[in-house]
Tab-separated table of C-alpha atoms in Angstrom:
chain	number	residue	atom	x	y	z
U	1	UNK	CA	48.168	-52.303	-26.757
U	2	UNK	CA	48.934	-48.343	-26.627
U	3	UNK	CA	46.284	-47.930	-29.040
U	4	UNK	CA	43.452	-49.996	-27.409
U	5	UNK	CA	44.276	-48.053	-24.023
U	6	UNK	CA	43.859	-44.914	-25.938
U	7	UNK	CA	40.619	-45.969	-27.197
U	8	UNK	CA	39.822	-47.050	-23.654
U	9	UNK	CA	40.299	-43.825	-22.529
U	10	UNK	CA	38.529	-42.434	-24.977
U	11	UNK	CA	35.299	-44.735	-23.987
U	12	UNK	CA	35.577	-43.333	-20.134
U	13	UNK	CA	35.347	-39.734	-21.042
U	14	UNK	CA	32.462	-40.557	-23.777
U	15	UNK	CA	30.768	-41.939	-20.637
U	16	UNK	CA	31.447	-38.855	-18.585
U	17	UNK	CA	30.091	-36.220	-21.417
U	18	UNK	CA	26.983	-38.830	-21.382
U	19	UNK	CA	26.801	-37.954	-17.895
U	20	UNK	CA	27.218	-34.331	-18.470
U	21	UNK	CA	25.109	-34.265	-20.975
U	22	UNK	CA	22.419	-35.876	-18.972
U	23	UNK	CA	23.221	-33.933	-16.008
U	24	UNK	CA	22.539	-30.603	-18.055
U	25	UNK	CA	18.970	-31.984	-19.904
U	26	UNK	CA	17.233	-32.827	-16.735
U	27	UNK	CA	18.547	-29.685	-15.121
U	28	UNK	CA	17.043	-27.525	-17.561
U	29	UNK	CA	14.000	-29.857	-17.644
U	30	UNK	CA	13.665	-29.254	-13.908
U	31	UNK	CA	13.543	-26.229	-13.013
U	32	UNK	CA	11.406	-24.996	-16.186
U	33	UNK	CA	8.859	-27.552	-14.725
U	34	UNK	CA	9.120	-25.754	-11.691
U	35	UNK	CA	6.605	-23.150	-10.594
U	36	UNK	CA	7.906	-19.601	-9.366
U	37	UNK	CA	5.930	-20.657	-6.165
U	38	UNK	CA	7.261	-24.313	-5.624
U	39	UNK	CA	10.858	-22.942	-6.144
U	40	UNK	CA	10.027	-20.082	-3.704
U	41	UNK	CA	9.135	-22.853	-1.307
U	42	UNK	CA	12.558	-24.613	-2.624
U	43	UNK	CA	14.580	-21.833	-1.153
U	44	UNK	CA	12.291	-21.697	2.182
U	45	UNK	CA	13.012	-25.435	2.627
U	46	UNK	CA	16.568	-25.537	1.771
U	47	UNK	CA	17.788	-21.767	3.268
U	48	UNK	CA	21.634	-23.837	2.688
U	49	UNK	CA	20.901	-23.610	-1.240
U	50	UNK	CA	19.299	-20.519	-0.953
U	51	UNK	CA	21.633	-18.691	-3.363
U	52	UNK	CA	22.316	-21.547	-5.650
U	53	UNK	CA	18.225	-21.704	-5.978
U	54	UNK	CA	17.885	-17.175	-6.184
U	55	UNK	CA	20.267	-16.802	-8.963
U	56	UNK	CA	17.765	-18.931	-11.117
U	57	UNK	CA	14.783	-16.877	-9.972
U	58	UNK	CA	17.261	-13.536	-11.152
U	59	UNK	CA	19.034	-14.562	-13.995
U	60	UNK	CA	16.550	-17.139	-15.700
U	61	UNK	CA	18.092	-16.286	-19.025
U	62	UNK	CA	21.428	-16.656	-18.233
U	63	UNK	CA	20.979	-19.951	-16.704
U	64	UNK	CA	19.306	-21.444	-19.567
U	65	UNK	CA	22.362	-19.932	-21.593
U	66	UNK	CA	24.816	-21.739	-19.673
U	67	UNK	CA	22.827	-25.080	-19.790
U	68	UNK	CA	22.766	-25.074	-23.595
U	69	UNK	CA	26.413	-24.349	-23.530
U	70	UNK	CA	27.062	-27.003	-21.695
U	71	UNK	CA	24.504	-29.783	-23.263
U	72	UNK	CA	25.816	-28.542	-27.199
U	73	UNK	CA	29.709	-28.797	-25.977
U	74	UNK	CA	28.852	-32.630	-24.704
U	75	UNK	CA	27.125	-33.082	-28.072
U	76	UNK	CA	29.924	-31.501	-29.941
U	77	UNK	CA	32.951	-33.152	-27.722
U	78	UNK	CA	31.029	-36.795	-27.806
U	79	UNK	CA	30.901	-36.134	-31.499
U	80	UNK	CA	34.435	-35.638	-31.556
U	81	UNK	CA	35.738	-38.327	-29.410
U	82	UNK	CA	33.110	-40.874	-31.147
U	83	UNK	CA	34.590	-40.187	-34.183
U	84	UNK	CA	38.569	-40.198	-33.023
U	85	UNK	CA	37.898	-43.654	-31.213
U	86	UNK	CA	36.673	-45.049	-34.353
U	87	UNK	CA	39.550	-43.459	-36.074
U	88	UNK	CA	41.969	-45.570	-33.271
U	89	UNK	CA	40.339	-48.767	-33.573
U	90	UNK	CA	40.055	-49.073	-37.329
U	91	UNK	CA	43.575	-48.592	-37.886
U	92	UNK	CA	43.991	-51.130	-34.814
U	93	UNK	CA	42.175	-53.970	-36.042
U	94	UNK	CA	41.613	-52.696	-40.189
U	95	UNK	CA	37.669	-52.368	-39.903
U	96	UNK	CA	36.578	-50.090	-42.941
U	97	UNK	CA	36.829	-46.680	-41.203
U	98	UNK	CA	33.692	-44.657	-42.843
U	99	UNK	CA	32.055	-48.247	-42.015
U	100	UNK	CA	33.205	-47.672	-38.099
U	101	UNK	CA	32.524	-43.764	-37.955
U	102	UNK	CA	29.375	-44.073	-39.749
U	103	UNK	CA	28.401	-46.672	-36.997
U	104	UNK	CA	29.933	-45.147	-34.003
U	105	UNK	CA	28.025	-42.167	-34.745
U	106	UNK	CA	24.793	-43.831	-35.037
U	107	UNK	CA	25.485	-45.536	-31.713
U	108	UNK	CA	26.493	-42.129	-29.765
U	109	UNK	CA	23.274	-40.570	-31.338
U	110	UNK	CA	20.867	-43.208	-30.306
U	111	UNK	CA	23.081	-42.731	-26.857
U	112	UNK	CA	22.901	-39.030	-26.426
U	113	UNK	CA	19.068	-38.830	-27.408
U	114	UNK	CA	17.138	-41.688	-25.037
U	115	UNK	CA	20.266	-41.428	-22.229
U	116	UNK	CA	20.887	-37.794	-22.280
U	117	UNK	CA	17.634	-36.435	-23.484
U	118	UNK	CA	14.580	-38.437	-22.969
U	119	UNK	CA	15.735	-40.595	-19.558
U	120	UNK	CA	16.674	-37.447	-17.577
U	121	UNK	CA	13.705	-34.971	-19.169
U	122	UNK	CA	10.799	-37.846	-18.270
U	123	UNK	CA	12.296	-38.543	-14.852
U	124	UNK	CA	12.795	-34.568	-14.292
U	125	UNK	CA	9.530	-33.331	-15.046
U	126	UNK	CA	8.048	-35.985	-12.680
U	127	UNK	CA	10.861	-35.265	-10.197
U	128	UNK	CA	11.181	-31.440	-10.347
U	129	UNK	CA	11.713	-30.424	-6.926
U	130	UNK	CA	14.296	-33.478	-5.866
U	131	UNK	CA	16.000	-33.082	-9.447
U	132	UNK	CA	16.769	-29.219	-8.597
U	133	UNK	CA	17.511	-30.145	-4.813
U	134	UNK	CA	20.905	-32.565	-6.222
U	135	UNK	CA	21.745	-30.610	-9.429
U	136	UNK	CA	21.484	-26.712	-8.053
U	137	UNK	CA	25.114	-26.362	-6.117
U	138	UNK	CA	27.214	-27.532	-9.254
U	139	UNK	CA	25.453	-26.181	-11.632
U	140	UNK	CA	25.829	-22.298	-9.794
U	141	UNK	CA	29.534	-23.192	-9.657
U	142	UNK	CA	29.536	-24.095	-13.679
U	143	UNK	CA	27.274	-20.771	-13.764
U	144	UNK	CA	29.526	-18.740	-12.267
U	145	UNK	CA	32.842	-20.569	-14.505
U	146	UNK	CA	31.646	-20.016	-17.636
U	147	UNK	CA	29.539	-16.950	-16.604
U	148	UNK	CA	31.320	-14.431	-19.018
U	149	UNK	CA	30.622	-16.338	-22.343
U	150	UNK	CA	26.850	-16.743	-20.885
U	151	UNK	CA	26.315	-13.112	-20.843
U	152	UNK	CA	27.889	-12.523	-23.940
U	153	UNK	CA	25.437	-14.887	-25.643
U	154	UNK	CA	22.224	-14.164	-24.351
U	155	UNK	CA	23.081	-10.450	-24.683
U	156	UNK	CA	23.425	-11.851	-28.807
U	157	UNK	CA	20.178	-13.768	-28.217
U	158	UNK	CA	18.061	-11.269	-26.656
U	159	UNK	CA	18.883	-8.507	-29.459
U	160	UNK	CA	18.279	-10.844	-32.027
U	161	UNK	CA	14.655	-11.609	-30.359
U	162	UNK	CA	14.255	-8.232	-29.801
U	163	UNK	CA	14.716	-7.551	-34.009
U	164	UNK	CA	12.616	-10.075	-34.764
U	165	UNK	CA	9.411	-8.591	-32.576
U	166	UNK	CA	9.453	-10.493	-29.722
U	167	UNK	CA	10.122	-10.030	-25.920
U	168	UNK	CA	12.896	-11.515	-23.550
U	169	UNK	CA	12.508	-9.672	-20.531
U	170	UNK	CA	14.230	-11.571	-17.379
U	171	UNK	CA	11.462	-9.757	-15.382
U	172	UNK	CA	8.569	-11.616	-17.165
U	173	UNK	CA	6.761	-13.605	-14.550
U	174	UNK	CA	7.521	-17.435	-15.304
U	175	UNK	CA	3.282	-18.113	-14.938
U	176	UNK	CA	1.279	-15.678	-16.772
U	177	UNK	CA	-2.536	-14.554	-16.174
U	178	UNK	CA	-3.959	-16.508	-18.628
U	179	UNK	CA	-1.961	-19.696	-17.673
U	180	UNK	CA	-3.556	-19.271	-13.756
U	181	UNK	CA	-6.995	-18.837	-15.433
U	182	UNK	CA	-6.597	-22.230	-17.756
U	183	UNK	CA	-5.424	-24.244	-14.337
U	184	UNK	CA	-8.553	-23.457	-12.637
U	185	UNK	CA	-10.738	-24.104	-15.873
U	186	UNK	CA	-9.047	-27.554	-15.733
U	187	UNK	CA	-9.040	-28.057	-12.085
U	188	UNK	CA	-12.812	-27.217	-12.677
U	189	UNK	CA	-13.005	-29.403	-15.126
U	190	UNK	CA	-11.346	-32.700	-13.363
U	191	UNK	CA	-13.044	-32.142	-10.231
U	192	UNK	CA	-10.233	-30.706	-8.261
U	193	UNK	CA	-11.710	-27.919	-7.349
U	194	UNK	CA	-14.863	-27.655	-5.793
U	195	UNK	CA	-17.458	-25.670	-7.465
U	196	UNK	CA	-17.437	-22.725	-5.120
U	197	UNK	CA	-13.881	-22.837	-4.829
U	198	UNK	CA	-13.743	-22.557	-8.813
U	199	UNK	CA	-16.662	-20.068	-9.026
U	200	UNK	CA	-14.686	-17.806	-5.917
U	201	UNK	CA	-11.091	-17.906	-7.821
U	202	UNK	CA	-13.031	-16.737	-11.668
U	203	UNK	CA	-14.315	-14.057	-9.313
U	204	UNK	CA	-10.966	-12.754	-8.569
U	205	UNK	CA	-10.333	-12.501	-12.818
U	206	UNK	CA	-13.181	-10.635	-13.195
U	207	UNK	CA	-12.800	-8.369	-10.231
U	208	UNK	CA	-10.322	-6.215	-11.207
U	209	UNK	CA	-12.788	-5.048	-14.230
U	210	UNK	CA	-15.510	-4.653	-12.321
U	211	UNK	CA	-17.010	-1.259	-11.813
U	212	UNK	CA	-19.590	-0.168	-8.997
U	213	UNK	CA	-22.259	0.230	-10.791
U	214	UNK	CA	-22.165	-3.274	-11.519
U	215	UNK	CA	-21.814	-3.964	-7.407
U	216	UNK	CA	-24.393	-1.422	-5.903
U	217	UNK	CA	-28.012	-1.501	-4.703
U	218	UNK	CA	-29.977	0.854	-7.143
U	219	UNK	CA	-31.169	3.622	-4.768
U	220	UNK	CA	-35.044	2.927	-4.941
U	221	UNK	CA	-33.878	0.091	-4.024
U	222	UNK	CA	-32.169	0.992	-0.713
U	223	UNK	CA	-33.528	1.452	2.598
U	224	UNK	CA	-33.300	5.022	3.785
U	225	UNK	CA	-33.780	7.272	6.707
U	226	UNK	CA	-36.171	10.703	6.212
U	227	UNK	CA	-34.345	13.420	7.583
U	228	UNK	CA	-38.202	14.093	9.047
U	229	UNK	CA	-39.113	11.040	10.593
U	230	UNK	CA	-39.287	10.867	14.757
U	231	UNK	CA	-37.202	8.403	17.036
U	232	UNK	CA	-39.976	6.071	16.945
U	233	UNK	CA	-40.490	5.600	13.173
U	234	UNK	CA	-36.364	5.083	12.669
U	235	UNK	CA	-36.114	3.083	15.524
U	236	UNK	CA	-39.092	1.086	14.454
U	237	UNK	CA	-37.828	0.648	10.670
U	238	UNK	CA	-34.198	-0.050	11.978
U	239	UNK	CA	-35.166	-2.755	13.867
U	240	UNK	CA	-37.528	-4.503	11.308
U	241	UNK	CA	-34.538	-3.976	8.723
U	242	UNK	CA	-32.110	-5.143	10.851
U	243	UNK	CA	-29.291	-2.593	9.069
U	244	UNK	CA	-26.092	-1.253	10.670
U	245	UNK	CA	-25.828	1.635	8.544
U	246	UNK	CA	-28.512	3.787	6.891
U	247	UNK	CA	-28.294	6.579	4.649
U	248	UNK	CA	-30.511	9.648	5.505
U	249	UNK	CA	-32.207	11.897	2.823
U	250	UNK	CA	-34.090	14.541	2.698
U	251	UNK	CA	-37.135	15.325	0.218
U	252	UNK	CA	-36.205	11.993	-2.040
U	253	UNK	CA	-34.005	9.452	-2.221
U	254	UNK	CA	-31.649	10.896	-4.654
U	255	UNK	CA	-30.557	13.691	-1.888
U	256	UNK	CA	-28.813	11.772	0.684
U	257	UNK	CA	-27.572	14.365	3.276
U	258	UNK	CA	-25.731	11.829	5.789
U	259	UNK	CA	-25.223	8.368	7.162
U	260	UNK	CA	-26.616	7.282	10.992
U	261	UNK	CA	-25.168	4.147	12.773
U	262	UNK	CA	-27.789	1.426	14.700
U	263	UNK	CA	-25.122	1.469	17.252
U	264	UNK	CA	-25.546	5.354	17.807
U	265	UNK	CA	-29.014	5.325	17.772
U	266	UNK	CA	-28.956	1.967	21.003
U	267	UNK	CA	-27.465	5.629	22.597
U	268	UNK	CA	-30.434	7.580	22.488
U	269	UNK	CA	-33.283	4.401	23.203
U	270	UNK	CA	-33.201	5.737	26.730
U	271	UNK	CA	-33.962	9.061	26.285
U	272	UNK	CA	-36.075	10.169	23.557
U	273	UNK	CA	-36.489	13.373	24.399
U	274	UNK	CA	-32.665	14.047	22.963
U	275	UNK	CA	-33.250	12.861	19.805
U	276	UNK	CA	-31.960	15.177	17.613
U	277	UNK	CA	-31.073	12.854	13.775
U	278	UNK	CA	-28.456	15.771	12.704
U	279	UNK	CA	-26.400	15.285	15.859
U	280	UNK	CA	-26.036	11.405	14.943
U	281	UNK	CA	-25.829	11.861	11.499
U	282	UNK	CA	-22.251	11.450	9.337
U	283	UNK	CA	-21.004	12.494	6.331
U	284	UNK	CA	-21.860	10.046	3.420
U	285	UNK	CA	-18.920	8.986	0.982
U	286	UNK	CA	-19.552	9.653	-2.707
U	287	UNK	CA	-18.396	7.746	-5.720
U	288	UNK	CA	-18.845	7.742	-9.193
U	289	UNK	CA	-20.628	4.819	-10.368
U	290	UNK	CA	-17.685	4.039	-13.183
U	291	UNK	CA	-15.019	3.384	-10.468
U	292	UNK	CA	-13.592	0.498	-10.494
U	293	UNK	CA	-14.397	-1.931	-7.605
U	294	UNK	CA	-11.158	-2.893	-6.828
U	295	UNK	CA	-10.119	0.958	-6.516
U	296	UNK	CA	-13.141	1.128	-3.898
U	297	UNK	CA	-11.639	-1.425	-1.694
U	298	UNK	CA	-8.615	0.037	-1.355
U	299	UNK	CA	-10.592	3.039	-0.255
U	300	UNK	CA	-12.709	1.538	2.086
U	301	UNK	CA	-9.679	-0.551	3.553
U	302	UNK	CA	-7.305	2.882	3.959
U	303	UNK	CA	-10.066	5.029	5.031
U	304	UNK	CA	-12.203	2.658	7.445
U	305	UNK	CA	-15.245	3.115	5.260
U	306	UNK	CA	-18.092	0.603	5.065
U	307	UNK	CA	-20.756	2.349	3.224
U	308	UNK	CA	-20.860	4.780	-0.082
U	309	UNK	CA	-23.382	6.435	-1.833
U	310	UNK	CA	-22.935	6.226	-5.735
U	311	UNK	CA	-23.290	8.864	-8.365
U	312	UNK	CA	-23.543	9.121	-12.046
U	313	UNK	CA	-21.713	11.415	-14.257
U	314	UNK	CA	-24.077	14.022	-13.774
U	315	UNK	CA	-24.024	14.032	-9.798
U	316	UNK	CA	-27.154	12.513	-9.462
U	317	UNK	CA	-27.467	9.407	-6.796
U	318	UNK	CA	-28.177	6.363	-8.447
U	319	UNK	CA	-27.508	3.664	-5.467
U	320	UNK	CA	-25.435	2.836	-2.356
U	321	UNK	CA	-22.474	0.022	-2.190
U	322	UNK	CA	-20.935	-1.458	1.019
U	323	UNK	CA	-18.254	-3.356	2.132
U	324	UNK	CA	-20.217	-6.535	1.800
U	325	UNK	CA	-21.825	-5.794	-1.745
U	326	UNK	CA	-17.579	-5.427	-3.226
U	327	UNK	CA	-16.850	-8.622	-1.388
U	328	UNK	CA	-19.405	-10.875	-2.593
U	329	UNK	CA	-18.262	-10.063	-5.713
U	330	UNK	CA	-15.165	-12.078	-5.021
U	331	UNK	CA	-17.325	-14.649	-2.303
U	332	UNK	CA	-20.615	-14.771	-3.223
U	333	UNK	CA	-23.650	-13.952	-1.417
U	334	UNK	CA	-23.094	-13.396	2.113
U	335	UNK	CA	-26.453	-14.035	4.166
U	336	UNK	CA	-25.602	-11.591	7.473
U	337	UNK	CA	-28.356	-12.513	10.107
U	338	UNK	CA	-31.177	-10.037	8.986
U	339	UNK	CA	-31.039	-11.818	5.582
U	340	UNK	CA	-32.073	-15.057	6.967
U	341	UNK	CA	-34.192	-13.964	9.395
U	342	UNK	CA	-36.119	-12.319	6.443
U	343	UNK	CA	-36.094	-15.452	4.607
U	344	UNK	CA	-37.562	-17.205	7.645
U	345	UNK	CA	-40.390	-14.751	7.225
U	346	UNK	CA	-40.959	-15.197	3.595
U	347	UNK	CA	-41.143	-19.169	4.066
């Protein structure tokens, strides 16, 4: 009877470390199938769990180390116990014992692989964000119990992938570039995304190695004040061009000496007589024509700039860029009310 209790026993805490084991699989399932974003907005939804949630976000490494620990110990321990409890009950009831072990080790196998591995990974990769919500608060507690020997082996394990050539860097951003740029190829692809949406978010890739000269009007091109002209020609060519901002040169195009407003020259419509273009004109903004676009924004953004006049590597003018050309490089083409109206007159 002792002996049957003992096996007993035995059975309960094989069921527990099934449990564990479990437990630990869909954890680690979980919250690897959870974005850096979604678990942000984990955190903001649950601020109660908010440091159970953060320390994965910190430590992702050491996490991941104490989740192995503790699914190899159940495997281990079940192991053990499978094999002591078939021990107990062959010298119980005289069943051949490599017979019993040999099947008892089978049975916790086929056990530990579709109960602790495949039940709780399926249902946690389709059931991230609830999986992390019940699991997070005793696994930080485990964390934290066994955090010692964690450190002490992924300090081991991160040398060792450091010898071999690789990288294991806790900083390394859980999504990469390239894994953002095959979602929206996919989402493309099965019709998630609408086309413009798709077409706008490729346009953010390619943005960043974009240069000016790729962005700008090529200076013949451009519509441009003469220094010489009278009131009534710039007011007359303003209006049929319908710009804000115009650059003024003197001689030719390629000597750009300043930049007049529309808005400052509604000032002088009044009286003519005033008119003097030097008084209205500003400074342009020069950039070289290898600059990166991105770069450019920044500029315009911290410096309140909407227009620049563009220069090769020899100083020479070679075209003009605005705030609108950099952004429809990200949006498209933006038709402002002058462009349609001078589509209206084409058609």
């Amino acid at each position: 009877m002792e002996i049957l209790f003992e096996a007993l026993l035995l059975g309960v805490f094989l069921i527990i470390l099934f449990g564990l084991g479990a437990f630990f699989s869909g954890v680690e399932t979980a919250l690897i199938a959870l974005s850096r974003s979604k678990t942000k907005m984990l955190i903001k939804d649950n601020p109660k769990k908010e440091k159970h949630i953060t320390i994965w976000l910190q430590h992702p490494n050491d996490v991941l180390s104490t989740l192995l620990i503790g699914i190899n110990t159940v495997a281990v321990a079940s192991a053990t116990l499978s094999a002591t409890m078939a021990d107990e009950v062959s010298l119980h009831f005289g069943i051949n014992k490599a017979l019993l072990t040999a099947l008892s080790g089978i049975l916790v196998t086929f056990i530990i692989i579709v109960f602790g591995e495949i039940v709780p990974k399926i249902y946690a990769i389709h059931n991230a964000e609830k999986t992390v919500k019940l699991t997070i608060v005793p696994l930080y507690y485990f964390h934290k119990l066994i955090n010692p020997f964690t450190r002490l082996f992924t300090k081991i394990g991160v040398r060792v992938i450091k010898l071999l050539g690789g990288k294991a860097d806790e900083n390394t951003p859980m999504i990469t570039r390239d894994e953002i740029k095959s979602m929206v190829r996919l989402g493309d692809e099965e019709g998630i995304l609408k086309s413009d949406e798709s077409a706008m978010l490729k346009n953010v890739f390619k943005f960043n190695e974009k240069i000016v000269k790729e962005a700008m009007i090529p200076i013949n091109e451009t519509f441009c004040v003469n220094i010489h002209d009278n009131i009534n020609q710039i007011l007359k060519a303003t209006a049929e061009e319908g710009h804000t901002r115009m650059p003024v040169f003197k001689d030719d195009k390629t000597n750009i000496v300043g930049i007049i407003h529309g808005k400052d020259l509604v000032n002088i419509w009044l009286n003519k007589k005033l008119f003097i273009l030097q008084d209205l004109m500003r400074a342009p903004y020069f950039v070289n024509e290898n600059k990166k676009i991105a770069d450019l924004l920044t500029q315009f953004k911290t410096g309140k700039i909407h227009m620049a006049i563009v220069k090769n590597n020899d100083g020479v003018v070679t075209g003009m860029i605005t705030l609108e050309d950099v952004l429809e490089e990200i949006v498209g083409d933006i038709n402002n009310e002058a462009d349609l109206e001078n589509v209206e007159k084409q058609n």
